[in-house]
């Protein structure tokens, strides 16, 4: 029975993925020059992070993705490590809405090859080359 339901809703999941990508780019393209300016020198990373939170809020709003914070007061004082389950790319966006402090992502260095993601990942996060033990 679960398999039948899975196949019935497959076209709707595919359409939602297209819709999500469309909303992602409609919001990201006008904001990209702002991020580029703020991250070019590296001085305004914290301001770029605040704008990322706004971008995440708009993306969640227009894609009908809702989240809520539970027990944020139980988080230890920074620094700490939080690991997203990464079952989809939505969890990356939701991290900006859930975590109350500025944070960094740790991820594969291959993301530096993606033109849209590169400016964020190079200047705001920590790329790791999994073939090399030294940080990039």
Coordinates of N, CA and C in Angstrom, one line a residue:
X1 N 0.8 -1.2 0.0 CA 0.0 0.0 0.0 C 0.9 1.3 0.0
X2 N 2.0 1.3 0.8 CA 2.8 2.4 0.9 C 3.5 2.7 -0.5
X3 N 3.8 1.6 -1.2 CA 4.4 1.8 -2.5 C 3.4 2.4 -3.5
X4 N 2.2 2.1 -3.5 CA 1.2 2.6 -4.3 C 1.0 4.1 -4.1
X5 N 0.9 4.5 -2.8 CA 0.8 5.9 -2.4 C 2.1 6.7 -2.9
X6 N 3.2 6.0 -2.7 CA 4.5 6.7 -3.2 C 4.4 7.0 -4.6
X7 N 4.0 6.1 -5.5 CA 3.9 6.3 -6.9 C 2.8 7.3 -7.3
X8 N 1.7 7.3 -6.6 CA 0.7 8.2 -6.9 C 1.1 9.7 -6.7
X9 N 1.9 9.9 -5.6 CA 2.3 11.3 -5.2 C 3.6 11.7 -5.9
X10 N 4.3 10.8 -6.6 CA 5.6 11.1 -7.2 C 5.5 12.3 -8.2
X11 N 4.5 12.4 -9.0 CA 4.5 13.6 -9.9 C 4.3 14.9 -9.1
X12 N 3.6 14.9 -8.0 CA 3.5 16.1 -7.1 C 4.8 16.4 -6.5
X13 N 5.5 15.4 -6.0 CA 6.9 15.7 -5.4 C 7.8 16.3 -6.5
X14 N 7.7 15.8 -7.7 CA 8.6 16.3 -8.8 C 8.2 17.8 -9.1
X15 N 6.9 18.1 -9.1 CA 6.4 19.4 -9.4 C 6.8 20.4 -8.2
X16 N 6.8 19.9 -7.0 CA 7.2 20.7 -5.9 C 8.7 21.0 -5.9
X17 N 9.5 20.1 -6.4 CA 10.9 20.3 -6.5 C 11.2 21.4 -7.6
X18 N 10.5 21.3 -8.7 CA 10.6 22.4 -9.7 C 10.2 23.7 -9.1
X19 N 9.0 23.8 -8.4 CA 8.6 25.0 -7.8 C 9.6 25.5 -6.8
X20 N 10.1 24.7 -6.0 CA 11.1 25.1 -5.0 C 12.4 25.7 -5.7
X21 N 12.8 25.0 -6.7 CA 14.0 25.6 -7.4 C 13.7 26.9 -8.1
X22 N 12.5 27.1 -8.6 CA 12.1 28.3 -9.2 C 12.1 29.4 -8.2
X23 N 11.4 29.2 -7.0 CA 11.4 30.2 -6.0 C 12.8 30.5 -5.5
X24 N 13.6 29.5 -5.3 CA 15.0 29.6 -4.9 C 15.7 30.7 -5.7
X25 N 15.7 30.4 -7.1 CA 16.4 31.3 -8.0 C 15.7 32.7 -8.1
X26 N 14.4 32.8 -8.0 CA 13.7 34.1 -8.1 C 14.1 35.0 -6.9
X27 N 14.3 34.4 -5.8 CA 14.7 35.1 -4.6 C 16.3 35.3 -4.6
X28 N 17.0 34.3 -5.0 CA 18.5 34.4 -4.9 C 19.1 35.3 -5.9
X29 N 18.6 35.4 -7.1 CA 19.2 36.2 -8.2 C 19.3 37.7 -7.8
X30 N 18.2 38.3 -7.3 CA 18.3 39.7 -7.0 C 19.2 39.9 -5.7
X31 N 19.3 38.9 -4.9 CA 20.1 39.1 -3.7 C 21.6 38.8 -3.9
X32 N 21.9 38.1 -5.0 CA 23.3 37.7 -5.2 C 24.2 38.9 -5.3
X33 N 23.9 40.0 -6.0 CA 24.8 41.1 -6.0 C 25.1 41.7 -4.6
X34 N 24.1 41.7 -3.8 CA 24.2 42.2 -2.4 C 25.2 41.3 -1.7
X35 N 25.0 40.0 -1.8 CA 26.0 39.1 -1.1 C 27.4 39.2 -1.7
X36 N 27.5 39.4 -3.0 CA 28.8 39.5 -3.7 C 29.5 40.7 -3.1
X37 N 28.8 41.8 -3.0 CA 29.4 43.1 -2.5 C 29.9 42.9 -1.0
X38 N 29.0 42.3 -0.2 CA 29.3 42.1 1.2 C 30.4 41.1 1.5
X39 N 30.5 40.1 0.6 CA 31.5 39.0 0.9 C 32.8 39.2 0.1
X40 N 32.8 40.2 -0.8 CA 34.0 40.4 -1.6 C 35.2 40.7 -0.7
X41 N 35.1 41.6 0.2 CA 36.2 41.9 1.1 C 36.4 41.1 2.3
X42 N 35.3 40.5 2.7 CA 35.4 39.6 3.9 C 35.1 40.4 5.2
X43 N 34.9 41.8 5.1 CA 34.7 42.6 6.3 C 33.2 42.5 6.8
X44 N 32.3 42.2 5.9 CA 30.9 42.3 6.1 C 30.2 40.9 6.2
X45 N 30.9 39.9 6.7 CA 30.4 38.6 6.7 C 29.2 38.5 7.6
X46 N 29.2 39.2 8.8 CA 28.1 39.2 9.7 C 26.8 39.8 9.1
X47 N 27.0 40.9 8.4 CA 25.8 41.5 7.7 C 25.3 40.5 6.6
X48 N 26.2 39.9 5.9 CA 25.7 38.9 4.9 C 25.0 37.8 5.6
X49 N 25.4 37.4 6.7 CA 24.7 36.3 7.5 C 23.3 36.8 7.8
X50 N 23.1 38.0 8.2 CA 21.8 38.5 8.5 C 20.9 38.5 7.3
X51 N 21.4 38.9 6.2 CA 20.7 38.8 4.9 C 20.3 37.4 4.5
X52 N 21.2 36.5 4.8 CA 21.0 35.1 4.6 C 19.7 34.6 5.4
X53 N 19.6 35.1 6.6 CA 18.4 34.8 7.4 C 17.2 35.3 6.7
X54 N 17.2 36.5 6.2 CA 16.0 37.1 5.5 C 15.7 36.2 4.3
X55 N 16.7 35.9 3.5 CA 16.6 35.0 2.3 C 16.0 33.7 2.7
X56 N 16.4 33.1 3.8 CA 15.9 31.8 4.3 C 14.4 31.9 4.7
X57 N 14.1 33.0 5.3 CA 12.7 33.3 5.7 C 11.8 33.4 4.5
X58 N 12.2 34.1 3.5 CA 11.4 34.3 2.3 C 11.3 33.0 1.6
X59 N 12.4 32.2 1.5 CA 12.3 31.0 0.8 C 11.4 30.0 1.5
X60 N 11.5 29.9 2.8 CA 10.6 29.1 3.6 C 9.1 29.5 3.5
X61 N 8.9 30.8 3.5 CA 7.5 31.3 3.4 C 6.9 31.0 2.0
X62 N 7.6 31.2 0.9 CA 7.0 31.0 -0.4 C 7.0 29.5 -0.9
X63 N 7.8 28.7 -0.1 CA 7.7 27.3 -0.5 C 6.9 26.5 0.6
X64 N 6.2 27.2 1.5 CA 5.4 26.6 2.4 C 6.1 25.6 3.3
X65 N 7.3 26.0 3.7 CA 8.1 25.1 4.6 C 8.1 25.8 6.0
X66 N 7.6 25.2 6.9 CA 7.5 25.8 8.2 C 8.4 25.0 9.3
X67 N 8.9 25.8 10.2 CA 9.7 25.2 11.3 C 9.4 26.0 12.5
X68 N 9.9 25.4 13.6 CA 9.8 26.1 14.9 C 10.9 25.6 15.8
X69 N 11.3 26.5 16.6 CA 12.4 26.2 17.6 C 11.9 25.6 18.8
X70 N 12.6 24.5 19.2 CA 12.2 23.8 20.4 C 13.4 23.7 21.3
X71 N 13.3 24.2 22.5 CA 14.4 24.1 23.5 C 15.7 24.8 23.1
X72 N 15.6 25.9 22.5 CA 16.8 26.7 22.1 C 17.5 27.1 23.3
X73 N 16.8 27.3 24.4 CA 17.5 27.8 25.7 C 18.4 26.7 26.2
X74 N 18.2 25.4 25.8 CA 19.1 24.3 26.2 C 20.4 24.2 25.4
X75 N 20.5 25.0 24.4 CA 21.8 24.9 23.6 C 22.9 25.4 24.5
X76 N 24.1 24.8 24.4 CA 25.2 25.3 25.2 C 25.8 26.6 24.7
X77 N 26.6 27.2 25.4 CA 27.3 28.5 24.9 C 28.1 28.1 23.7
X78 N 28.2 28.9 22.8 CA 29.0 28.7 21.6 C 30.5 28.6 22.0
X79 N 31.3 27.9 21.3 CA 31.1 27.2 20.1 C 30.5 25.8 20.4
X80 N 29.8 25.3 19.4 CA 29.3 23.9 19.5 C 29.0 23.4 18.0
X81 N 28.8 22.2 17.9 CA 28.6 21.6 16.5 C 27.2 21.1 16.5
X82 N 26.5 21.4 15.4 CA 25.1 20.9 15.1 C 25.2 20.3 13.8
X83 N 24.6 19.1 13.7 CA 24.6 18.3 12.5 C 23.2 18.2 11.9
X84 N 23.0 18.7 10.8 CA 21.7 18.5 10.1 C 21.6 17.1 9.5
X85 N 20.5 16.5 9.4 CA 20.3 15.2 8.9 C 20.5 15.1 7.4
X86 N 20.4 16.2 6.7 CA 20.6 16.4 5.3 C 19.8 15.4 4.5
X87 N 18.6 15.2 4.8 CA 17.7 14.4 4.0 C 17.2 15.1 2.7
X88 N 17.4 16.4 2.8 CA 17.1 17.3 1.6 C 17.9 18.5 1.7
X89 N 17.9 19.4 0.7 CA 18.6 20.7 0.7 C 17.8 21.7 1.6
X90 N 16.6 21.4 1.9 CA 15.8 22.3 2.7 C 16.3 22.5 4.1
X91 N 17.0 21.5 4.6 CA 17.5 21.6 6.0 C 18.6 22.7 6.1
X92 N 19.3 22.9 5.0 CA 20.3 23.9 5.0 C 19.7 25.3 5.2
X93 N 18.6 25.5 4.5 CA 17.8 26.8 4.6 C 17.3 26.9 6.0
X94 N 16.7 25.8 6.5 CA 16.0 25.9 7.8 C 17.0 26.1 8.9
X95 N 18.3 25.8 8.8 CA 19.2 26.0 9.8 C 19.3 27.5 10.1
X96 N 19.2 28.4 9.1 CA 19.3 29.8 9.3 C 18.1 30.3 10.1
X97 N 17.0 29.6 10.1 CA 15.8 30.0 10.8 C 15.8 29.4 12.2
X98 N 16.5 28.3 12.5 CA 16.4 27.6 13.7 C 17.5 28.0 14.7
X99 N 18.7 28.1 14.2 CA 19.9 28.4 15.0 C 19.9 29.9 15.3
X100 N 19.9 30.3 16.6 CA 19.8 31.7 16.9 C 21.0 32.5 16.7
X101 N 22.2 31.9 16.6 CA 23.5 32.6 16.6 C 24.1 32.4 15.2
X102 N 25.1 33.2 14.9 CA 25.9 33.1 13.7 C 26.6 31.7 13.7
X103 N 26.6 31.1 12.6 CA 27.2 29.8 12.5 C 27.9 29.6 11.1
X104 N 28.7 28.5 11.0 CA 29.3 28.2 9.8 C 29.0 26.8 9.4
X105 N 28.9 26.5 8.1 CA 28.7 25.2 7.6 C 30.1 24.6 7.3
X106 N 30.2 23.3 7.5 CA 31.4 22.5 7.1 C 30.9 21.6 6.0
X107 N 31.6 21.7 4.9 CA 31.1 20.9 3.7 C 32.2 20.5 2.8
X108 N 31.8 19.7 1.8 CA 32.8 19.2 0.8 C 33.3 20.4 -0.1
X109 N 34.6 20.3 -0.4 CA 35.2 21.3 -1.2 C 34.7 21.4 -2.6
X110 N 34.1 20.3 -3.1 CA 33.5 20.3 -4.4 C 32.5 21.4 -4.6
X111 N 31.9 21.9 -3.5 CA 30.9 23.0 -3.6 C 31.5 24.3 -4.1
X112 N 32.8 24.4 -4.0 CA 33.5 25.6 -4.5 C 33.5 25.6 -6.1
X113 N 33.1 24.5 -6.7 CA 33.0 24.5 -8.2 C 31.6 25.0 -8.6
X114 N 30.7 25.1 -7.7 CA 29.3 25.5 -8.1 C 29.3 27.0 -8.1
X115 N 29.0 27.7 -9.2 CA 29.1 29.1 -9.3 C 28.2 29.8 -8.3
X116 N 27.0 29.4 -8.1 CA 26.0 30.1 -7.3 C 26.4 29.9 -5.8
X117 N 26.9 28.8 -5.4 CA 27.2 28.5 -4.0 C 28.6 29.0 -3.6
X118 N 29.5 29.1 -4.6 CA 30.9 29.3 -4.3 C 31.1 30.6 -3.5
X119 N 30.5 31.7 -3.8 CA 30.7 32.9 -3.0 C 30.4 32.8 -1.6
X120 N 29.3 32.0 -1.3 CA 28.9 31.8 0.1 C 29.9 30.9 0.8
X121 N 30.1 29.8 0.1 CA 30.9 28.7 0.7 C 32.4 29.1 0.9
X122 N 32.9 29.9 0.0 CA 34.3 30.3 0.1 C 34.5 31.3 1.2
X123 N 33.6 32.2 1.4 CA 33.7 33.4 2.3 C 33.0 33.2 3.6
X124 N 32.1 32.3 3.8 CA 31.3 32.2 5.0 C 31.3 30.9 5.6
X125 N 31.8 29.8 5.0 CA 31.8 28.5 5.5 C 33.2 27.9 5.4
X126 N 33.3 26.6 5.8 CA 34.6 25.9 5.8 C 34.5 24.7 4.8
X127 N 35.2 24.9 3.7 CA 35.3 23.8 2.7 C 36.4 22.8 3.2
X128 N 36.0 21.5 3.0 CA 37.0 20.4 3.4 C 37.2 19.5 2.2
X129 N 38.4 19.4 1.8 CA 38.8 18.4 0.7 C 38.9 17.1 1.4
X130 N 38.0 16.2 1.0 CA 37.9 14.9 1.7 C 39.1 14.0 1.3
X131 N 39.9 14.4 0.3 CA 41.0 13.6 -0.2 C 42.3 14.1 0.5
X132 N 42.2 15.3 1.2 CA 43.4 15.9 1.8 C 43.0 16.3 3.2
X133 N 43.9 16.0 4.2 CA 43.6 16.3 5.6 C 43.8 17.7 5.9
X134 N 44.4 18.5 5.0 CA 44.6 20.0 5.3 C 43.4 20.8 4.8
X135 N 42.9 21.7 5.5 CA 41.8 22.6 5.0 C 42.2 23.3 3.8
X136 N 41.2 23.5 2.9 CA 41.5 24.3 1.7 C 41.6 25.7 1.9

